[in-house]
Amino acid sequence: MRILVYGAGVLGSYLAHVLVRGGNHVTVLARGQRFHELQNDGNVIRHYLQLRTTVDKVHVIGELQPEDVYDLIFVVMKYPDFQAVLPALAANHSKHVIIVGNNASPHEMREYLLAESPVKKQIAFAFQVSAGWRETGRMICVRGPKGQMAIGGLGEDLSWRSVIDQAFSNTSYKLTYIKDMYEWLISHIVMILPLNSIASSYHGDLLQAAGDKKLLHHVIDAVDEGHQVLEKLGYTVTPASQKQFARKNRKMFYLGLRILLATPVGRILLSEKAVSANEMFALNQAFHHLKQSANIPTPNWDILENYSLTSE
């Protein structure tokens, strides 16, 4: 298949690697130094847990033209950056678009693309389960044994699911289809905002934070408060196990946090680099609007905001 990965950061680079190894013709849209790295040296990824490095040749472009038609376009970037690329996506004549990453406004994005595109587009939203960081000339990718992605529409089944399945048919990558990705995405935001406040509360010193029992219990309580906000607004926490973990398995949640904060991989996943400051700010703003609409007390969420403020 002819596939474009729009965005060449850590997540987009790993997705491009998977799709290339699956036998697809993959183009990556990149800019600046990353454009030249991909063009000159290929897509170099150090797979952190697998202790190996891969190099894949990919076609690289710096701009998406309306007439550049792909079977699939994956847009992989930070939430605050999506808005800037929507006009180019709308103008492009490709019909299948998947927007990958943290996202608090998928409905608005879909409405814009459908209204502004000269062709009828089919749009899905997704989240890839991986992390990492960038080094000169390569990406460091932290992931499980197999890549995986939660993907779906906004309350409807994807009639074009076979197109997506075909792209990954020759890979070990796992796709989990979700009927309402908005509920999945806002449930994920409820989890990551409190968890990522841990690093900012201790200037990035997660080992020290691991010893702050009060902070970790505030985090667990804030996650539960976030779930209550969603429930008050009529949303279903997705996956359901996430709600039960914070509400009924507090001891396990607490021990899991202590272990994560004490291990190298956990410190990567919960570091200040895991979610950038501007993305945290944008996601916080979006969830603040949900809290206002729910109009219920969230004392632990408020305490965590003060923890973060006092650490700056």
PDB file of C-alpha atoms in Angstrom:
ATOM      1  CA  MET A   1       0.000   0.000   0.000  1.00  0.00           C
ATOM      2  CA  ARG A   2       1.002   3.598  -0.548  1.00  0.00           C
ATOM      3  CA  ILE A   3       1.132   5.182   2.918  1.00  0.00           C
ATOM      4  CA  LEU A   4       2.141   8.590   4.269  1.00  0.00           C
ATOM      5  CA  VAL A   5       3.282   9.059   7.858  1.00  0.00           C
ATOM      6  CA  TYR A   6       2.834  12.771   8.497  1.00  0.00           C
ATOM      7  CA  GLY A   7       5.247  13.499  11.336  1.00  0.00           C
ATOM      8  CA  ALA A   8       8.702  12.061  11.986  1.00  0.00           C
ATOM      9  CA  GLY A   9       9.063  12.198  15.749  1.00  0.00           C
ATOM     10  CA  VAL A  10       9.558   9.176  17.991  1.00  0.00           C
ATOM     11  CA  LEU A  11       6.067   7.752  17.448  1.00  0.00           C
ATOM     12  CA  GLY A  12       5.847   8.489  13.739  1.00  0.00           C
ATOM     13  CA  SER A  13       9.289   7.038  13.117  1.00  0.00           C
ATOM     14  CA  TYR A  14       8.395   3.764  14.819  1.00  0.00           C
ATOM     15  CA  LEU A  15       5.088   3.549  12.955  1.00  0.00           C
ATOM     16  CA  ALA A  16       6.922   4.120   9.661  1.00  0.00           C
ATOM     17  CA  HIS A  17       9.349   1.327  10.595  1.00  0.00           C
ATOM     18  CA  VAL A  18       6.473  -1.100  11.219  1.00  0.00           C
ATOM     19  CA  LEU A  19       4.734  -0.221   7.954  1.00  0.00           C
ATOM     20  CA  VAL A  20       7.936  -0.492   5.897  1.00  0.00           C
ATOM     21  CA  ARG A  21       8.711  -3.909   7.378  1.00  0.00           C
ATOM     22  CA  GLY A  22       5.134  -4.870   6.511  1.00  0.00           C
ATOM     23  CA  GLY A  23       5.888  -4.406   2.811  1.00  0.00           C
ATOM     24  CA  ASN A  24       4.202  -1.038   2.295  1.00  0.00           C
ATOM     25  CA  HIS A  25       5.541   1.850   0.219  1.00  0.00           C
ATOM     26  CA  VAL A  26       6.033   4.411   2.983  1.00  0.00           C
ATOM     27  CA  THR A  27       6.600   8.142   2.663  1.00  0.00           C
ATOM     28  CA  VAL A  28       7.440  10.257   5.717  1.00  0.00           C
ATOM     29  CA  LEU A  29       6.736  13.973   5.924  1.00  0.00           C
ATOM     30  CA  ALA A  30       9.490  15.647   7.927  1.00  0.00           C
ATOM     31  CA  ARG A  31      11.117  19.040   8.211  1.00  0.00           C
ATOM     32  CA  GLY A  32      14.383  20.617   9.299  1.00  0.00           C
ATOM     33  CA  GLN A  33      17.177  18.401  10.562  1.00  0.00           C
ATOM     34  CA  ARG A  34      14.917  15.367  10.671  1.00  0.00           C
ATOM     35  CA  PHE A  35      14.220  15.681   6.942  1.00  0.00           C
ATOM     36  CA  HIS A  36      17.941  15.537   6.179  1.00  0.00           C
ATOM     37  CA  GLU A  37      18.538  12.659   8.619  1.00  0.00           C
ATOM     38  CA  LEU A  38      15.877  10.530   6.976  1.00  0.00           C
ATOM     39  CA  GLN A  39      17.004  11.452   3.480  1.00  0.00           C
ATOM     40  CA  ASN A  40      20.696  10.819   4.093  1.00  0.00           C
ATOM     41  CA  ASP A  41      20.787   8.027   6.685  1.00  0.00           C
ATOM     42  CA  GLY A  42      17.324   6.471   6.632  1.00  0.00           C
ATOM     43  CA  ASN A  43      14.988   5.917   9.563  1.00  0.00           C
ATOM     44  CA  VAL A  44      17.369   4.883  12.337  1.00  0.00           C
ATOM     45  CA  ILE A  45      15.712   3.550  15.505  1.00  0.00           C
ATOM     46  CA  ARG A  46      17.309   2.142  18.630  1.00  0.00           C
ATOM     47  CA  HIS A  47      14.738  -0.221  20.174  1.00  0.00           C
ATOM     48  CA  TYR A  48      15.527   0.349  23.858  1.00  0.00           C
ATOM     49  CA  LEU A  49      14.151  -2.838  25.407  1.00  0.00           C
ATOM     50  CA  GLN A  50      14.927  -5.070  22.439  1.00  0.00           C
ATOM     51  CA  LEU A  51      18.603  -3.983  22.449  1.00  0.00           C
ATOM     52  CA  ARG A  52      18.784  -3.620  18.686  1.00  0.00           C
ATOM     53  CA  THR A  53      18.975  -0.921  16.057  1.00  0.00           C
ATOM     54  CA  THR A  54      17.051  -0.880  12.785  1.00  0.00           C
ATOM     55  CA  VAL A  55      17.534   1.222   9.670  1.00  0.00           C
ATOM     56  CA  ASP A  56      14.825   1.596   7.037  1.00  0.00           C
ATOM     57  CA  LYS A  57      14.920   3.543   3.808  1.00  0.00           C
ATOM     58  CA  VAL A  58      11.853   5.723   3.380  1.00  0.00           C
ATOM     59  CA  HIS A  59      10.791   8.300   0.837  1.00  0.00           C
ATOM     60  CA  VAL A  60      10.827  11.757   2.449  1.00  0.00           C
ATOM     61  CA  ILE A  61       8.820  14.883   1.612  1.00  0.00           C
ATOM     62  CA  GLY A  62       8.692  18.277   3.262  1.00  0.00           C
ATOM     63  CA  GLU A  63       5.205  19.318   2.201  1.00  0.00           C
ATOM     64  CA  LEU A  64       1.912  17.619   1.336  1.00  0.00           C
ATOM     65  CA  GLN A  65       0.501  18.678  -2.019  1.00  0.00           C
ATOM     66  CA  PRO A  66      -3.231  18.319  -2.833  1.00  0.00           C
ATOM     67  CA  GLU A  67      -2.555  15.908  -5.701  1.00  0.00           C
ATOM     68  CA  ASP A  68      -0.319  13.552  -3.653  1.00  0.00           C
ATOM     69  CA  VAL A  69      -2.768  10.711  -3.115  1.00  0.00           C
ATOM     70  CA  TYR A  70      -2.104   7.912  -0.610  1.00  0.00           C
ATOM     71  CA  ASP A  71      -4.095   4.848   0.363  1.00  0.00           C
ATOM     72  CA  LEU A  72      -3.669   5.864   3.999  1.00  0.00           C
ATOM     73  CA  ILE A  73      -2.364   8.940   5.791  1.00  0.00           C
ATOM     74  CA  PHE A  74      -1.290   8.615   9.425  1.00  0.00           C
ATOM     75  CA  VAL A  75      -0.874  11.991  11.135  1.00  0.00           C
ATOM     76  CA  VAL A  76       1.373  11.426  14.155  1.00  0.00           C
ATOM     77  CA  MET A  77       2.219  14.431  16.299  1.00  0.00           C
ATOM     78  CA  LYS A  78       1.580  16.292  19.543  1.00  0.00           C
ATOM     79  CA  TYR A  79      -1.921  17.513  20.255  1.00  0.00           C
ATOM     80  CA  PRO A  80      -1.088  21.263  19.986  1.00  0.00           C
ATOM     81  CA  ASP A  81       0.447  20.699  16.542  1.00  0.00           C
ATOM     82  CA  PHE A  82      -2.547  19.072  14.858  1.00  0.00           C
ATOM     83  CA  GLN A  83      -4.351  22.340  14.183  1.00  0.00           C
ATOM     84  CA  ALA A  84      -1.591  23.697  11.958  1.00  0.00           C
ATOM     85  CA  VAL A  85      -1.671  20.709   9.594  1.00  0.00           C
ATOM     86  CA  LEU A  86      -5.451  20.415   9.160  1.00  0.00           C
ATOM     87  CA  PRO A  87      -5.623  22.783   6.126  1.00  0.00           C
ATOM     88  CA  ALA A  88      -3.044  20.737   4.188  1.00  0.00           C
ATOM     89  CA  LEU A  89      -4.834  17.507   5.102  1.00  0.00           C
ATOM     90  CA  ALA A  90      -8.190  18.915   4.046  1.00  0.00           C
ATOM     91  CA  ALA A  91      -6.828  20.120   0.694  1.00  0.00           C
ATOM     92  CA  ASN A  92      -5.225  16.756  -0.060  1.00  0.00           C
ATOM     93  CA  HIS A  93      -7.218  14.328  -2.214  1.00  0.00           C
ATOM     94  CA  SER A  94      -6.463  11.202  -0.144  1.00  0.00           C
ATOM     95  CA  LYS A  95      -9.602   9.648   1.313  1.00  0.00           C
ATOM     96  CA  HIS A  96      -8.391   7.773   4.402  1.00  0.00           C
ATOM     97  CA  VAL A  97      -6.876   9.735   7.301  1.00  0.00           C
ATOM     98  CA  ILE A  98      -5.926   8.467  10.762  1.00  0.00           C
ATOM     99  CA  ILE A  99      -4.976  11.053  13.395  1.00  0.00           C
ATOM    100  CA  VAL A 100      -2.683   9.470  15.992  1.00  0.00           C
ATOM    101  CA  GLY A 101      -1.872  10.852  19.424  1.00  0.00           C
ATOM    102  CA  ASN A 102      -3.310  12.562  22.481  1.00  0.00           C
ATOM    103  CA  ASN A 103      -6.383  14.448  21.363  1.00  0.00           C
ATOM    104  CA  ALA A 104      -9.049  16.404  23.238  1.00  0.00           C
ATOM    105  CA  SER A 105     -10.922  17.690  20.180  1.00  0.00           C
ATOM    106  CA  PRO A 106     -11.340  14.888  17.611  1.00  0.00           C
ATOM    107  CA  HIS A 107     -14.931  15.880  16.756  1.00  0.00           C
ATOM    108  CA  GLU A 108     -13.847  19.380  15.766  1.00  0.00           C
ATOM    109  CA  MET A 109     -10.979  18.013  13.681  1.00  0.00           C
ATOM    110  CA  ARG A 110     -13.224  15.590  11.847  1.00  0.00           C
ATOM    111  CA  GLU A 111     -15.845  18.269  11.177  1.00  0.00           C
ATOM    112  CA  TYR A 112     -13.200  20.579   9.733  1.00  0.00           C
ATOM    113  CA  LEU A 113     -11.726  17.922   7.448  1.00  0.00           C
ATOM    114  CA  LEU A 114     -15.125  16.802   6.195  1.00  0.00           C
ATOM    115  CA  ALA A 115     -16.268  20.367   5.539  1.00  0.00           C
ATOM    116  CA  GLU A 116     -13.093  21.634   3.861  1.00  0.00           C
ATOM    117  CA  SER A 117     -11.988  18.650   1.769  1.00  0.00           C
ATOM    118  CA  PRO A 118     -12.744  18.461  -1.971  1.00  0.00           C
ATOM    119  CA  VAL A 119     -13.163  14.663  -1.608  1.00  0.00           C
ATOM    120  CA  LYS A 120     -15.205  12.590   0.808  1.00  0.00           C
ATOM    121  CA  LYS A 121     -12.829  11.610   3.600  1.00  0.00           C
ATOM    122  CA  GLN A 122     -13.036   8.725   6.038  1.00  0.00           C
ATOM    123  CA  ILE A 123     -11.375   9.631   9.308  1.00  0.00           C
ATOM    124  CA  ALA A 124     -10.268   7.618  12.312  1.00  0.00           C
ATOM    125  CA  PHE A 125      -8.430   8.466  15.517  1.00  0.00           C
ATOM    126  CA  ALA A 126      -5.790   6.388  17.235  1.00  0.00           C
ATOM    127  CA  PHE A 127      -3.180   6.198  19.958  1.00  0.00           C
ATOM    128  CA  GLN A 128       0.067   4.262  19.585  1.00  0.00           C
ATOM    129  CA  VAL A 129       1.412   2.639  22.742  1.00  0.00           C
ATOM    130  CA  SER A 130       5.096   3.559  22.699  1.00  0.00           C
ATOM    131  CA  ALA A 131       7.452   6.202  24.015  1.00  0.00           C
ATOM    132  CA  GLY A 132      11.024   7.382  23.668  1.00  0.00           C
ATOM    133  CA  TRP A 133      13.210  10.321  22.853  1.00  0.00           C
ATOM    134  CA  ARG A 134      15.258  11.799  20.066  1.00  0.00           C
ATOM    135  CA  GLU A 135      19.043  11.730  19.717  1.00  0.00           C
ATOM    136  CA  THR A 136      21.132  13.122  16.896  1.00  0.00           C
ATOM    137  CA  GLY A 137      20.621  10.911  13.878  1.00  0.00           C
ATOM    138  CA  ARG A 138      18.285   8.408  15.524  1.00  0.00           C
ATOM    139  CA  MET A 139      15.204   7.815  17.630  1.00  0.00           C
ATOM    140  CA  ILE A 140      15.171   5.829  20.867  1.00  0.00           C
ATOM    141  CA  CYS A 141      11.940   3.813  21.002  1.00  0.00           C
ATOM    142  CA  VAL A 142      10.560   2.284  24.212  1.00  0.00           C
ATOM    143  CA  ARG A 143       7.835  -0.267  23.518  1.00  0.00           C
ATOM    144  CA  GLY A 144       6.645  -3.769  24.291  1.00  0.00           C
ATOM    145  CA  PRO A 145       7.474  -6.905  22.274  1.00  0.00           C
ATOM    146  CA  LYS A 146       4.922  -5.903  19.633  1.00  0.00           C
ATOM    147  CA  GLY A 147       3.757  -2.477  18.549  1.00  0.00           C
ATOM    148  CA  GLN A 148       0.155  -1.722  19.345  1.00  0.00           C
ATOM    149  CA  MET A 149      -2.460   0.911  18.676  1.00  0.00           C
ATOM    150  CA  ALA A 150      -5.973   1.689  19.904  1.00  0.00           C
ATOM    151  CA  ILE A 151      -7.977   2.915  16.921  1.00  0.00           C
ATOM    152  CA  GLY A 152     -11.543   3.715  15.974  1.00  0.00           C
ATOM    153  CA  GLY A 153     -14.218   6.189  14.996  1.00  0.00           C
ATOM    154  CA  LEU A 154     -16.263   8.556  17.129  1.00  0.00           C
ATOM    155  CA  GLY A 155     -19.143   6.325  18.110  1.00  0.00           C
ATOM    156  CA  GLU A 156     -19.437   4.395  14.882  1.00  0.00           C
ATOM    157  CA  ASP A 157     -17.850   1.252  13.466  1.00  0.00           C
ATOM    158  CA  LEU A 158     -15.277   1.861  10.754  1.00  0.00           C
ATOM    159  CA  SER A 159     -16.742   0.660   7.463  1.00  0.00           C
ATOM    160  CA  TRP A 160     -13.240   0.896   5.953  1.00  0.00           C
ATOM    161  CA  ARG A 161     -11.497  -1.168   8.612  1.00  0.00           C
ATOM    162  CA  SER A 162     -10.248  -3.584   5.939  1.00  0.00           C
ATOM    163  CA  VAL A 163      -8.059  -0.810   4.494  1.00  0.00           C
ATOM    164  CA  ILE A 164      -6.347  -0.355   7.859  1.00  0.00           C
ATOM    165  CA  ASP A 165      -6.019  -4.097   8.443  1.00  0.00           C
ATOM    166  CA  GLN A 166      -4.354  -4.496   5.055  1.00  0.00           C
ATOM    167  CA  ALA A 167      -1.628  -2.000   5.975  1.00  0.00           C
ATOM    168  CA  PHE A 168      -0.642  -4.125   8.999  1.00  0.00           C
ATOM    169  CA  SER A 169      -1.432  -7.565   7.552  1.00  0.00           C
ATOM    170  CA  ASN A 170       2.219  -8.605   7.285  1.00  0.00           C
ATOM    171  CA  THR A 171       3.277  -7.264  10.688  1.00  0.00           C
ATOM    172  CA  SER A 172       3.002  -8.409  14.316  1.00  0.00           C
ATOM    173  CA  TYR A 173       1.589  -4.999  15.244  1.00  0.00           C
ATOM    174  CA  LYS A 174      -1.631  -5.243  17.297  1.00  0.00           C
ATOM    175  CA  LEU A 175      -4.663  -3.112  16.459  1.00  0.00           C
ATOM    176  CA  THR A 176      -7.378  -2.769  19.118  1.00  0.00           C
ATOM    177  CA  TYR A 177     -10.535  -1.339  17.610  1.00  0.00           C
ATOM    178  CA  ILE A 178     -12.532   1.009  19.829  1.00  0.00           C
ATOM    179  CA  LYS A 179     -16.027   2.120  18.839  1.00  0.00           C
ATOM    180  CA  ASP A 180     -15.764   5.580  20.457  1.00  0.00           C
ATOM    181  CA  MET A 181     -12.180   6.826  20.446  1.00  0.00           C
ATOM    182  CA  TYR A 182     -13.209  10.132  22.021  1.00  0.00           C
ATOM    183  CA  GLU A 183     -14.129   8.286  25.219  1.00  0.00           C
ATOM    184  CA  TRP A 184     -10.849   6.357  25.025  1.00  0.00           C
ATOM    185  CA  LEU A 185      -8.818   9.521  24.457  1.00  0.00           C
ATOM    186  CA  ILE A 186     -10.364  11.566  27.267  1.00  0.00           C
ATOM    187  CA  SER A 187     -10.050   8.563  29.593  1.00  0.00           C
ATOM    188  CA  HIS A 188      -6.359   8.452  28.694  1.00  0.00           C
ATOM    189  CA  ILE A 189      -6.018  12.175  29.417  1.00  0.00           C
ATOM    190  CA  VAL A 190      -7.524  11.575  32.874  1.00  0.00           C
ATOM    191  CA  MET A 191      -4.742   9.066  33.526  1.00  0.00           C
ATOM    192  CA  ILE A 192      -1.718  10.834  32.060  1.00  0.00           C
ATOM    193  CA  LEU A 193      -2.261  14.318  33.498  1.00  0.00           C
ATOM    194  CA  PRO A 194      -1.993  13.254  37.170  1.00  0.00           C
ATOM    195  CA  LEU A 195       0.799  10.781  36.406  1.00  0.00           C
ATOM    196  CA  ASN A 196       2.836  13.366  34.546  1.00  0.00           C
ATOM    197  CA  SER A 197       2.417  15.864  37.367  1.00  0.00           C
ATOM    198  CA  ILE A 198       4.742  13.679  39.461  1.00  0.00           C
ATOM    199  CA  ALA A 199       7.840  14.700  37.515  1.00  0.00           C
ATOM    200  CA  SER A 200       7.037  18.405  37.536  1.00  0.00           C
ATOM    201  CA  SER A 201       6.365  18.289  41.284  1.00  0.00           C
ATOM    202  CA  TYR A 202       9.944  17.169  41.934  1.00  0.00           C
ATOM    203  CA  HIS A 203      11.829  18.948  39.168  1.00  0.00           C
ATOM    204  CA  GLY A 204      12.138  15.648  37.324  1.00  0.00           C
ATOM    205  CA  ASP A 205      13.597  13.732  40.298  1.00  0.00           C
ATOM    206  CA  LEU A 206      11.339  10.697  40.145  1.00  0.00           C
ATOM    207  CA  LEU A 207      13.335   8.662  42.661  1.00  0.00           C
ATOM    208  CA  GLN A 208      12.675  11.357  45.254  1.00  0.00           C
ATOM    209  CA  ALA A 209       9.033  11.536  44.207  1.00  0.00           C
ATOM    210  CA  ALA A 210       8.691   7.783  44.779  1.00  0.00           C
ATOM    211  CA  GLY A 211       9.151   8.413  48.488  1.00  0.00           C
ATOM    212  CA  ASP A 212       6.359  10.976  48.684  1.00  0.00           C
ATOM    213  CA  LYS A 213       3.472   8.780  49.801  1.00  0.00           C
ATOM    214  CA  LYS A 214       1.111  11.727  50.088  1.00  0.00           C
ATOM    215  CA  LEU A 215       1.792  12.832  46.503  1.00  0.00           C
ATOM    216  CA  LEU A 216       1.217   9.348  45.085  1.00  0.00           C
ATOM    217  CA  HIS A 217      -2.110   9.029  46.909  1.00  0.00           C
ATOM    218  CA  HIS A 218      -3.117  12.446  45.567  1.00  0.00           C
ATOM    219  CA  VAL A 219      -2.330  11.135  42.079  1.00  0.00           C
ATOM    220  CA  ILE A 220      -4.499   8.042  42.556  1.00  0.00           C
ATOM    221  CA  ASP A 221      -7.354  10.111  44.008  1.00  0.00           C
ATOM    222  CA  ALA A 222      -7.058  12.630  41.159  1.00  0.00           C
ATOM    223  CA  VAL A 223      -7.365   9.854  38.577  1.00  0.00           C
ATOM    224  CA  ASP A 224     -10.545   8.682  40.295  1.00  0.00           C
ATOM    225  CA  GLU A 225     -11.873  12.255  40.388  1.00  0.00           C
ATOM    226  CA  GLY A 226     -11.195  12.544  36.669  1.00  0.00           C
ATOM    227  CA  HIS A 227     -13.220   9.399  36.066  1.00  0.00           C
ATOM    228  CA  GLN A 228     -16.055  10.885  38.134  1.00  0.00           C
ATOM    229  CA  VAL A 229     -15.977  13.991  35.933  1.00  0.00           C
ATOM    230  CA  LEU A 230     -16.380  11.857  32.821  1.00  0.00           C
ATOM    231  CA  GLU A 231     -19.170   9.815  34.386  1.00  0.00           C
ATOM    232  CA  LYS A 232     -21.025  12.958  35.448  1.00  0.00           C
ATOM    233  CA  LEU A 233     -20.909  14.143  31.827  1.00  0.00           C
ATOM    234  CA  GLY A 234     -22.299  10.830  30.583  1.00  0.00           C
ATOM    235  CA  TYR A 235     -19.076   9.356  29.177  1.00  0.00           C
ATOM    236  CA  THR A 236     -17.943   5.768  29.653  1.00  0.00           C
ATOM    237  CA  VAL A 237     -14.417   5.369  31.006  1.00  0.00           C
ATOM    238  CA  THR A 238     -12.576   3.313  28.414  1.00  0.00           C
ATOM    239  CA  PRO A 239     -11.164   0.764  29.003  1.00  0.00           C
ATOM    240  CA  ALA A 240     -13.390  -0.057  31.993  1.00  0.00           C
ATOM    241  CA  SER A 241     -10.457  -1.696  33.806  1.00  0.00           C
ATOM    242  CA  GLN A 242      -8.817   1.726  34.111  1.00  0.00           C
ATOM    243  CA  LYS A 243     -11.630   2.988  36.351  1.00  0.00           C
ATOM    244  CA  GLN A 244     -11.642  -0.145  38.493  1.00  0.00           C
ATOM    245  CA  PHE A 245      -7.874   0.035  38.946  1.00  0.00           C
ATOM    246  CA  ALA A 246      -8.017   3.534  40.456  1.00  0.00           C
ATOM    247  CA  ARG A 247     -11.212   2.982  42.431  1.00  0.00           C
ATOM    248  CA  LYS A 248     -10.981  -0.564  43.762  1.00  0.00           C
ATOM    249  CA  ASN A 249      -7.315  -1.584  43.459  1.00  0.00           C
ATOM    250  CA  ARG A 250      -5.648   1.374  45.140  1.00  0.00           C
ATOM    251  CA  LYS A 251      -2.945  -0.670  46.849  1.00  0.00           C
ATOM    252  CA  MET A 252      -1.917  -2.258  43.562  1.00  0.00           C
ATOM    253  CA  PHE A 253      -2.002   1.152  41.848  1.00  0.00           C
ATOM    254  CA  TYR A 254       0.192   2.619  44.597  1.00  0.00           C
ATOM    255  CA  LEU A 255       2.704  -0.239  44.465  1.00  0.00           C
ATOM    256  CA  GLY A 256       2.750  -0.037  40.672  1.00  0.00           C
ATOM    257  CA  LEU A 257       3.588   3.659  40.837  1.00  0.00           C
ATOM    258  CA  ARG A 258       6.404   3.040  43.325  1.00  0.00           C
ATOM    259  CA  ILE A 259       7.875   0.352  41.063  1.00  0.00           C
ATOM    260  CA  LEU A 260       7.552   2.493  37.932  1.00  0.00           C
ATOM    261  CA  LEU A 261       9.274   5.429  39.590  1.00  0.00           C
ATOM    262  CA  ALA A 262      12.120   3.188  40.738  1.00  0.00           C
ATOM    263  CA  THR A 263      12.869   1.556  37.382  1.00  0.00           C
ATOM    264  CA  PRO A 264      14.668   3.029  34.349  1.00  0.00           C
ATOM    265  CA  VAL A 265      11.778   2.272  31.994  1.00  0.00           C
ATOM    266  CA  GLY A 266       9.249   3.740  34.404  1.00  0.00           C
ATOM    267  CA  ARG A 267      11.313   6.889  34.763  1.00  0.00           C
ATOM    268  CA  ILE A 268      11.276   7.228  30.972  1.00  0.00           C
ATOM    269  CA  LEU A 269       7.507   6.751  30.756  1.00  0.00           C
ATOM    270  CA  LEU A 270       6.802   9.239  33.555  1.00  0.00           C
ATOM    271  CA  SER A 271       9.563  11.733  32.853  1.00  0.00           C
ATOM    272  CA  GLU A 272       8.916  15.354  31.910  1.00  0.00           C
ATOM    273  CA  LYS A 273       9.919  14.393  28.353  1.00  0.00           C
ATOM    274  CA  ALA A 274       7.149  11.774  28.075  1.00  0.00           C
ATOM    275  CA  VAL A 275       4.566  14.476  27.381  1.00  0.00           C
ATOM    276  CA  SER A 276       5.941  17.888  26.394  1.00  0.00           C
ATOM    277  CA  ALA A 277       5.132  20.978  28.452  1.00  0.00           C
ATOM    278  CA  ASN A 278       3.049  22.577  25.700  1.00  0.00           C
ATOM    279  CA  GLU A 279       1.063  19.382  25.209  1.00  0.00           C
ATOM    280  CA  MET A 280       0.453  19.069  28.958  1.00  0.00           C
ATOM    281  CA  PHE A 281      -0.755  22.669  29.019  1.00  0.00           C
ATOM    282  CA  ALA A 282      -3.155  22.126  26.114  1.00  0.00           C
ATOM    283  CA  LEU A 283      -4.524  18.888  27.574  1.00  0.00           C
ATOM    284  CA  ASN A 284      -4.920  20.512  30.988  1.00  0.00           C
ATOM    285  CA  GLN A 285      -6.904  23.326  29.436  1.00  0.00           C
ATOM    286  CA  ALA A 286      -9.166  20.869  27.637  1.00  0.00           C
ATOM    287  CA  PHE A 287      -9.816  18.840  30.769  1.00  0.00           C
ATOM    288  CA  HIS A 288     -10.419  22.012  32.780  1.00  0.00           C
ATOM    289  CA  HIS A 289     -13.375  22.723  30.502  1.00  0.00           C
ATOM    290  CA  LEU A 290     -14.735  19.237  31.194  1.00  0.00           C
ATOM    291  CA  LYS A 291     -14.343  19.796  34.947  1.00  0.00           C
ATOM    292  CA  GLN A 292     -16.204  23.083  34.700  1.00  0.00           C
ATOM    293  CA  SER A 293     -19.039  21.411  32.810  1.00  0.00           C
ATOM    294  CA  ALA A 294     -19.273  18.585  35.362  1.00  0.00           C
ATOM    295  CA  ASN A 295     -19.225  21.063  38.254  1.00  0.00           C
ATOM    296  CA  ILE A 296     -18.158  18.561  40.905  1.00  0.00           C
ATOM    297  CA  PRO A 297     -15.374  18.900  43.513  1.00  0.00           C
ATOM    298  CA  THR A 298     -11.923  17.707  42.437  1.00  0.00           C
ATOM    299  CA  PRO A 299      -9.773  18.552  45.488  1.00  0.00           C
ATOM    300  CA  ASN A 300      -6.920  16.171  44.710  1.00  0.00           C
ATOM    301  CA  TRP A 301      -6.727  17.360  41.108  1.00  0.00           C
ATOM    302  CA  ASP A 302      -6.461  20.915  42.452  1.00  0.00           C
ATOM    303  CA  ILE A 303      -3.738  19.899  44.919  1.00  0.00           C
ATOM    304  CA  LEU A 304      -1.673  18.394  42.102  1.00  0.00           C
ATOM    305  CA  GLU A 305      -1.904  21.650  40.173  1.00  0.00           C
ATOM    306  CA  ASN A 306      -0.480  23.424  43.227  1.00  0.00           C
ATOM    307  CA  TYR A 307       2.288  20.847  43.502  1.00  0.00           C
ATOM    308  CA  SER A 308       3.252  21.642  39.926  1.00  0.00           C
ATOM    309  CA  LEU A 309       2.998  25.391  40.414  1.00  0.00           C
ATOM    310  CA  THR A 310       5.216  25.391  43.516  1.00  0.00           C
ATOM    311  CA  SER A 311       7.888  23.385  41.699  1.00  0.00           C
ATOM    312  CA  GLU A 312       8.330  25.922  38.902  1.00  0.00           C
TER     313      GLU A 312
END
